[in-house]
Coordinates of C-alpha atoms in Angstrom, one line a residue:
Chain A
X1 CA 29.9 11.9 -9.2
X2 CA 27.4 13.9 -7.3
X3 CA 24.2 12.5 -5.8
X4 CA 22.3 14.8 -8.1
X5 CA 23.8 13.2 -11.1
X6 CA 22.8 9.8 -9.9
X7 CA 19.2 10.9 -9.4
X8 CA 19.1 12.2 -13.0
X9 CA 19.8 8.7 -14.3
X10 CA 16.7 7.1 -12.6
X11 CA 14.2 8.1 -15.3
X12 CA 16.2 7.0 -18.3
X13 CA 17.2 3.8 -16.5
X14 CA 13.6 2.9 -15.8
X15 CA 12.9 3.3 -19.5
X16 CA 15.9 1.4 -20.5
X17 CA 17.5 4.3 -22.3
X18 CA 20.9 4.5 -20.7
X19 CA 23.8 3.7 -22.8
X20 CA 25.5 0.4 -21.7
X21 CA 28.4 2.0 -19.8
X22 CA 26.2 4.4 -17.8
X23 CA 23.7 1.6 -17.2
X24 CA 26.3 -0.7 -15.6
X25 CA 27.6 2.1 -13.5
X26 CA 24.2 3.1 -12.3
X27 CA 23.2 -0.5 -11.5
X28 CA 26.2 -0.7 -9.2
X29 CA 25.1 2.5 -7.5
X30 CA 21.6 1.2 -7.1
X31 CA 22.8 -1.7 -5.1
X32 CA 23.8 0.7 -2.3
X33 CA 21.3 3.5 -2.7
X34 CA 17.8 3.0 -1.5
X35 CA 16.6 6.5 -2.5
X36 CA 17.7 5.9 -6.1
X37 CA 15.9 2.6 -6.1
X38 CA 12.7 4.3 -5.0
X39 CA 13.2 6.9 -7.7
X40 CA 13.7 4.2 -10.3
X41 CA 10.5 2.4 -9.2
X42 CA 8.5 5.6 -9.4
X43 CA 9.5 6.0 -13.0
X44 CA 8.8 2.3 -13.6
X45 CA 5.3 3.1 -12.4
X46 CA 5.1 5.9 -14.9
X47 CA 6.2 3.5 -17.6
X48 CA 3.6 1.0 -16.5
X49 CA 0.9 3.6 -16.6
X50 CA 2.1 4.7 -20.1
X51 CA 1.1 1.3 -21.3
X52 CA -2.5 2.2 -20.5
X53 CA -2.1 5.2 -22.9
X54 CA -1.2 3.0 -25.8
X55 CA -3.6 3.0 -28.8
X56 CA -6.2 0.3 -28.1
X57 CA -5.9 -3.1 -29.7
X58 CA -8.2 -6.0 -28.9
X59 CA -6.4 -9.3 -28.3
X60 CA -7.9 -12.3 -30.1
X61 CA -10.1 -14.4 -27.9
X62 CA -8.0 -17.6 -28.3
X63 CA -4.9 -15.8 -27.0
X64 CA -5.9 -16.4 -23.4
X65 CA -5.8 -20.2 -23.8
X66 CA -2.5 -20.0 -25.5
X67 CA -1.0 -17.8 -22.7
X68 CA -2.1 -20.3 -20.1
X69 CA -0.8 -23.3 -22.2
X70 CA 2.5 -21.6 -22.8
X71 CA 3.0 -20.6 -19.2
X72 CA 2.2 -24.2 -18.1
X73 CA 5.0 -25.4 -20.4
X74 CA 7.4 -22.6 -19.4
X75 CA 7.0 -23.2 -15.7
X76 CA 9.9 -25.4 -14.6
X77 CA 8.4 -26.4 -11.2
X78 CA 5.2 -26.2 -9.4
X79 CA 4.5 -22.7 -8.2
X80 CA 4.9 -22.5 -4.5
X81 CA 1.4 -21.8 -3.1
X82 CA 2.6 -18.7 -1.3
X83 CA 3.7 -17.2 -4.6
X84 CA 0.3 -18.1 -6.2
X85 CA -1.4 -16.6 -3.2
X86 CA 0.7 -13.4 -3.5
X87 CA -0.2 -13.0 -7.1
X88 CA -3.9 -13.8 -6.6
X89 CA -4.0 -11.3 -3.8
X90 CA -2.1 -8.7 -5.8
X91 CA -4.6 -9.2 -8.6
X92 CA -7.7 -9.3 -6.5
X93 CA -6.6 -6.4 -4.4
X94 CA -6.0 -4.5 -7.6
X95 CA -2.7 -3.5 -9.1
X96 CA -0.7 -4.7 -6.2
X97 CA -1.9 -2.0 -3.9
X98 CA -3.3 -4.4 -1.4
X99 CA -0.2 -4.8 0.7
X100 CA 0.4 -1.1 1.0
X101 CA -3.2 -0.6 1.9
X102 CA -3.0 -3.4 4.4
X103 CA 0.1 -1.9 6.0
X104 CA -1.6 1.4 6.1
X105 CA -4.6 -0.2 7.9
X106 CA -2.3 -1.9 10.4
X107 CA -0.4 1.3 11.1
X108 CA -3.7 3.2 11.4
X109 CA -5.0 0.6 13.9
X110 CA -1.7 0.8 15.9
X111 CA -2.0 4.6 15.8
X112 CA -5.6 4.5 17.0
X113 CA -4.7 2.1 19.8
X114 CA -1.8 4.3 20.9
X115 CA -3.9 7.4 20.6
X116 CA -6.7 5.9 22.7
X117 CA -4.2 4.8 25.3
X118 CA -2.8 8.3 25.4
X119 CA -6.2 9.8 25.6
X120 CA -7.1 7.5 28.4
X121 CA -3.9 8.4 30.2
X122 CA -4.5 12.1 29.8
X123 CA -8.1 11.6 31.0
X124 CA -6.9 9.9 34.1
X125 CA -4.2 12.4 34.8
X126 CA -6.6 15.3 34.3
X127 CA -9.1 13.6 36.6
X128 CA -6.4 13.3 39.3
X129 CA -4.9 16.8 39.0
X130 CA -7.8 18.7 40.3
X131 CA -8.4 20.5 43.6
X132 CA -11.8 18.8 43.9
X133 CA -10.4 15.3 44.1
X134 CA -11.2 13.2 47.1
X135 CA -9.1 10.1 47.9
X136 CA -9.8 7.0 49.8
X137 CA -7.8 3.8 50.4
X138 CA -9.7 0.5 50.3
X139 CA -8.0 -2.3 52.1
X140 CA -8.7 -5.8 53.3
X141 CA -7.4 -5.5 56.9
X142 CA -4.0 -4.3 55.7
X143 CA -3.4 -7.3 53.5
X144 CA -3.2 -7.4 49.7
X145 CA -5.1 -6.6 47.6
X146 CA -5.6 -2.9 48.2
X147 CA -7.1 -0.1 46.2
X148 CA -7.0 3.7 46.1
X149 CA -9.9 5.7 44.7
X150 CA -9.7 9.2 43.4
X151 CA -13.0 10.9 43.1
X152 CA -13.0 14.0 41.0
X153 CA -16.1 15.7 42.4
X154 CA -16.2 18.4 39.8
X155 CA -16.6 15.9 37.0
X156 CA -17.9 13.0 39.0
X157 CA -15.2 10.7 37.8
X158 CA -13.8 7.9 40.0
X159 CA -10.3 6.7 39.1
X160 CA -9.7 3.2 40.5
X161 CA -6.1 2.2 41.1
X162 CA -5.9 -1.4 42.4
X163 CA -2.8 -3.2 43.7
X164 CA -2.2 -6.9 43.8
X165 CA -5.7 -7.6 42.6
X166 CA -5.9 -10.8 40.6
X167 CA -8.3 -11.0 37.7
X168 CA -11.8 -12.1 38.8
X169 CA -12.6 -15.8 38.3
X170 CA -14.3 -16.8 35.0
X171 CA -17.8 -15.5 34.8
X172 CA -17.3 -13.1 37.7
X173 CA -16.5 -9.4 37.9
X174 CA -15.6 -6.8 40.5
X175 CA -18.1 -4.2 41.4
X176 CA -17.5 -0.9 43.2
X177 CA -20.2 0.5 45.5
X178 CA -20.9 3.9 46.8
X179 CA -22.5 3.8 50.2
X180 CA -24.3 6.7 51.9
X181 CA -25.3 6.4 55.5
X182 CA -28.7 4.8 56.0
X183 CA -29.2 4.0 52.3
X184 CA -28.7 1.0 50.0
X185 CA -25.4 0.8 48.2
X186 CA -25.3 2.3 44.8
X187 CA -23.3 0.7 42.0
X188 CA -20.4 2.8 40.6
X189 CA -19.6 0.2 38.0
X190 CA -18.0 -3.1 37.3
X191 CA -14.3 -3.7 36.4
X192 CA -11.8 -6.4 36.2
X193 CA -8.1 -6.7 36.8
X194 CA -5.3 -7.2 34.3
X195 CA -2.9 -10.2 34.9
X196 CA -0.4 -7.6 36.2
X197 CA -2.8 -7.1 39.1
X198 CA -2.5 -3.3 38.8
X199 CA -5.5 -2.0 36.8
X200 CA -6.3 1.7 36.6
X201 CA -9.9 2.2 35.6
X202 CA -12.1 5.2 35.4
X203 CA -15.8 5.0 36.4
X204 CA -18.5 7.5 36.7
X205 CA -19.9 8.3 40.1
X206 CA -23.7 8.3 39.9
X207 CA -25.1 11.8 39.9
X208 CA -26.1 13.2 43.3
X209 CA -24.4 10.4 45.3
X210 CA -22.2 11.6 48.1
X211 CA -20.8 8.4 49.6
X212 CA -19.2 8.1 53.0
X213 CA -17.9 4.7 52.3
X214 CA -16.9 2.7 49.2
X215 CA -16.6 -1.1 48.9
X216 CA -15.7 -3.7 46.3
X217 CA -17.5 -7.0 45.9
X218 CA -17.1 -9.9 43.5
X219 CA -20.2 -10.4 41.5
X220 CA -21.5 -12.4 38.6
X221 CA -20.4 -11.0 35.2
X222 CA -22.3 -7.9 34.3
X223 CA -22.7 -6.9 38.0
X224 CA -25.6 -7.0 40.4
X225 CA -28.2 -4.4 41.4
X226 CA -27.2 -4.9 45.0
X227 CA -24.1 -6.6 46.5
X228 CA -24.6 -10.3 46.8
X229 CA -21.4 -10.8 48.9
X230 CA -19.6 -9.3 51.7
X231 CA -17.2 -6.7 50.4
X232 CA -13.5 -7.7 50.4
X233 CA -12.3 -4.1 50.1
X234 CA -13.7 -1.3 52.2
X235 CA -12.7 2.3 52.7
X236 CA -14.2 5.6 54.0
X237 CA -13.9 8.8 52.0
X238 CA -11.8 11.8 53.2
X239 CA -11.4 14.9 51.2
X240 CA -8.0 16.5 50.5
X241 CA -9.5 19.8 49.6
Chain B
X1 CA 1.1 -26.4 -12.5
X2 CA -1.7 -26.7 -10.0
X3 CA -5.3 -25.8 -11.0
X4 CA -5.3 -22.9 -8.6
X5 CA -2.2 -21.5 -10.2
X6 CA -3.8 -21.7 -13.6
X7 CA -6.7 -19.8 -12.3
X8 CA -4.4 -17.1 -10.9
X9 CA -2.7 -16.8 -14.2
X10 CA -6.1 -16.6 -16.0
X11 CA -7.0 -13.8 -13.7
X12 CA -3.7 -12.0 -14.3
X13 CA -4.4 -12.3 -18.0
X14 CA -8.0 -11.2 -17.7
X15 CA -7.0 -8.0 -15.9
X16 CA -3.9 -7.1 -17.8
X17 CA -4.0 -9.0 -21.0
X18 CA -5.4 -6.2 -23.1
X19 CA -2.9 -3.7 -21.8
X20 CA 0.0 -6.1 -22.4
X21 CA -1.4 -6.9 -25.9
X22 CA -1.8 -3.3 -26.9
X23 CA 1.7 -2.4 -25.6
X24 CA 3.3 -5.4 -27.5
X25 CA 1.3 -4.5 -30.6
X26 CA 2.5 -0.9 -30.5
X27 CA 6.1 -2.1 -30.4
X28 CA 6.2 -5.1 -32.7
X29 CA 3.4 -4.3 -35.1
X30 CA 2.8 -7.7 -36.6
X31 CA -0.1 -9.6 -35.1
X32 CA 1.6 -13.0 -35.0
X33 CA 4.6 -11.4 -33.3
X34 CA 2.4 -9.6 -30.9
X35 CA 0.8 -12.8 -29.8
X36 CA 4.2 -14.4 -29.3
X37 CA 5.3 -11.5 -27.2
X38 CA 2.2 -11.6 -25.0
X39 CA 2.6 -15.4 -24.4
X40 CA 6.3 -14.9 -23.8
X41 CA 5.7 -12.0 -21.4
X42 CA 3.1 -13.8 -19.3
X43 CA 5.3 -16.9 -19.3
X44 CA 8.2 -14.9 -17.9
X45 CA 5.9 -13.1 -15.4
X46 CA 4.7 -16.5 -14.3
X47 CA 8.2 -18.0 -13.9
X48 CA 9.5 -15.0 -12.0
X49 CA 6.4 -14.3 -9.9
X50 CA 8.3 -15.3 -6.9
X51 CA 10.6 -12.3 -7.3
X52 CA 7.7 -9.9 -7.6
X53 CA 7.1 -7.9 -4.4
X54 CA 3.8 -6.0 -4.4
X55 CA 5.2 -3.7 -1.8
X56 CA 7.9 -2.5 -4.2
X57 CA 5.8 -1.8 -7.3
X58 CA 2.5 -2.4 -9.0
X59 CA 1.6 -5.4 -11.1
X60 CA 1.1 -3.0 -14.0
X61 CA 4.6 -1.6 -13.8
X62 CA 6.1 -5.1 -13.5
X63 CA 4.2 -6.5 -16.5
X64 CA 4.9 -3.4 -18.6
X65 CA 8.6 -3.7 -18.0
X66 CA 8.6 -7.4 -18.9
X67 CA 6.4 -6.8 -22.0
X68 CA 8.6 -3.9 -23.3
X69 CA 11.7 -6.0 -22.8
X70 CA 10.3 -9.0 -24.6
X71 CA 8.8 -7.0 -27.4
X72 CA 12.0 -5.0 -28.0
X73 CA 14.1 -8.2 -27.9
X74 CA 11.9 -9.7 -30.6
X75 CA 12.1 -6.6 -32.7
X76 CA 15.9 -6.6 -32.5
X77 CA 16.0 -10.4 -33.1
X78 CA 14.0 -9.9 -36.3
X79 CA 16.5 -7.2 -37.3
X80 CA 13.6 -4.7 -37.6
X81 CA 12.8 -1.4 -36.3
X82 CA 9.8 -1.1 -34.1
X83 CA 6.5 -0.1 -35.6
X84 CA 6.6 3.2 -33.8
X85 CA 10.2 3.9 -34.8
X86 CA 9.3 3.1 -38.4
X87 CA 6.3 5.4 -38.2
X88 CA 8.3 8.1 -36.3
X89 CA 10.7 8.1 -39.2
X90 CA 7.8 8.9 -41.4
X91 CA 6.6 11.4 -38.9
X92 CA 3.2 9.9 -38.9
X93 CA 1.1 8.9 -35.9
X94 CA 2.9 7.1 -33.1
X95 CA 2.2 4.5 -30.5
X96 CA 0.3 6.5 -27.9
X97 CA -3.4 7.0 -28.4
X98 CA -4.5 10.5 -29.3
X99 CA -7.0 12.0 -26.9
X100 CA -9.6 11.4 -29.6
X101 CA -8.7 7.8 -30.4
X102 CA -8.7 6.8 -26.7
X103 CA -12.5 7.1 -26.6
X104 CA -12.8 4.2 -29.0
X105 CA -12.0 1.8 -26.2
X106 CA -14.7 2.1 -23.6
X107 CA -13.6 0.4 -20.5
X108 CA -16.1 -1.1 -18.1
X109 CA -13.7 -0.5 -15.2
X110 CA -14.2 3.1 -14.3
X111 CA -10.8 3.4 -12.5
X112 CA -9.0 2.0 -15.5
X113 CA -10.9 4.3 -17.9
X114 CA -10.0 7.3 -15.7
X115 CA -6.4 6.2 -15.6
X116 CA -6.4 5.9 -19.3
X117 CA -7.8 9.3 -19.8
X118 CA -5.3 10.8 -17.3
X119 CA -2.4 9.1 -19.2
X120 CA -3.6 10.3 -22.6
X121 CA -4.1 13.9 -21.3
X122 CA -0.7 13.9 -19.5
X123 CA 1.0 12.8 -22.7
X124 CA -1.0 15.4 -24.7
X125 CA 0.3 18.2 -22.4
X126 CA 3.9 17.4 -23.1
X127 CA 5.7 19.6 -25.6
X128 CA 5.9 17.8 -29.0
X129 CA 9.7 17.4 -28.8
X130 CA 9.5 15.8 -25.3
X131 CA 6.8 13.5 -26.4
X132 CA 8.8 12.4 -29.4
X133 CA 11.8 11.5 -27.2
X134 CA 9.6 9.5 -24.9
X135 CA 8.0 7.6 -27.8
X136 CA 11.4 6.7 -29.3
X137 CA 12.6 5.4 -25.9
X138 CA 9.4 3.7 -24.9
X139 CA 8.4 2.0 -28.1
X140 CA 11.6 2.1 -30.0
X141 CA 13.8 1.0 -27.1
X142 CA 16.4 3.5 -28.2
X143 CA 19.1 4.7 -25.8
X144 CA 20.0 8.3 -25.3
X145 CA 22.7 8.3 -28.0
X146 CA 20.5 6.4 -30.4
X147 CA 17.7 8.9 -29.9
X148 CA 20.2 11.7 -30.4
X149 CA 21.3 10.1 -33.7
X150 CA 17.7 9.5 -34.8
X151 CA 16.7 13.1 -34.2
X152 CA 20.0 14.6 -35.1
X153 CA 20.0 16.5 -31.8
X154 CA 22.8 17.0 -29.3
X155 CA 23.1 14.2 -26.7
X156 CA 22.7 16.6 -23.8
X157 CA 19.5 18.0 -25.2
X158 CA 18.0 14.5 -25.6
X159 CA 18.9 13.6 -22.0
X160 CA 17.4 16.8 -20.6
X161 CA 14.2 16.3 -22.7
X162 CA 13.7 12.7 -21.7
X163 CA 14.2 13.4 -18.0
X164 CA 12.0 16.5 -18.1
X165 CA 9.3 14.6 -19.8
X166 CA 9.4 11.7 -17.4
X167 CA 9.3 14.1 -14.4
X168 CA 6.3 15.9 -15.8
X169 CA 4.6 12.6 -16.4
X170 CA 5.3 11.4 -12.9
X171 CA 3.9 14.7 -11.5
X172 CA 0.8 14.4 -13.7
X173 CA 0.3 10.7 -12.9
X174 CA 1.1 11.0 -9.2
X175 CA -2.5 10.3 -8.2
X176 CA -2.1 6.9 -9.7
X177 CA 1.3 6.2 -8.3
X178 CA 1.8 5.1 -4.7
X179 CA 4.9 5.3 -2.7
X180 CA 7.0 2.2 -2.7
X181 CA 9.5 0.6 -0.3
X182 CA 13.1 0.9 -1.2

């Protein structure tokens, strides 16, 4: 039997119109064919919607109590709460669409996260691959941690790549400074490290600032207007262009 | 049955009771039998709720399948023909609402009312012969060969008509049908 022939049986099967032999045969096929199962369900949905097109009839008011009473008797065991929850959710969410909608939301969120990670990666790469980029290495006398800064002068973006930098203590943050000779340090921004110790962060160099030196201090969360500690990472700028 | 479960069942009935009732009524006809089918259908739905997976189909489709099965079982057990089948034999009006008649049941739920109108319109757009086959299958519970005998048409013709009608309906109703997991 061809696949096409099987597909043709989905609609009459969903309506219950297959003759017994064909029905049994098709049910065996359904056990192994996911696409036919989807096809059958789509026609069951049609069948379900057709019920909405039936000539209207108003149920008597007392039927509701009878249904609940009858179901109470008919139920052999206490309904597991999870099942009750599933039914309630299906009802409240409307026609059982809640789960699909929920999954769509989850996928959408995952997609957005992946997209933003990709965007951020592209942004970093674009900032690095530019002839205007200046680079400096910040080090604490040759020991870990260390840091490399890439300053895209055309776009005033600073990409911070840190190595072996532990996360700042609770309530503290790291702050990067741009220092011009004879002037007070200017904050480039605050950042923290990931548990991996290898964060890559992009910050914006304040407009008009042309630092000779950059340094990193540990500051209270939110950063400080001026450094409150001795920097633990210091480096001077050199241009590669 | 816990109190919370009863509330869930009550909500299930409040949302779908009138659709289930109308469907049962269209198949069995008698009011007392209709009520029995409705109680029976909700009872079965309640017992088998654990097997219902919302990812694989809507509550509406699930309940309609149960209701049709129970209603058709009762009609057969009574040794009767369904109301629609009896009417179809007389070539009078059948189970689906006519576009005119559907307006007699205003629904407060806009989404449901729109669905109802879409279903009625989609059925109305089917060629008469296809609509007839669908009604015999849907309300009469007739198999391909029983429909062929009823209409005195070749079996192949009946199969083709039924399938074509269901495919047209699926296309027309697709805005109300979501994709399901296999």
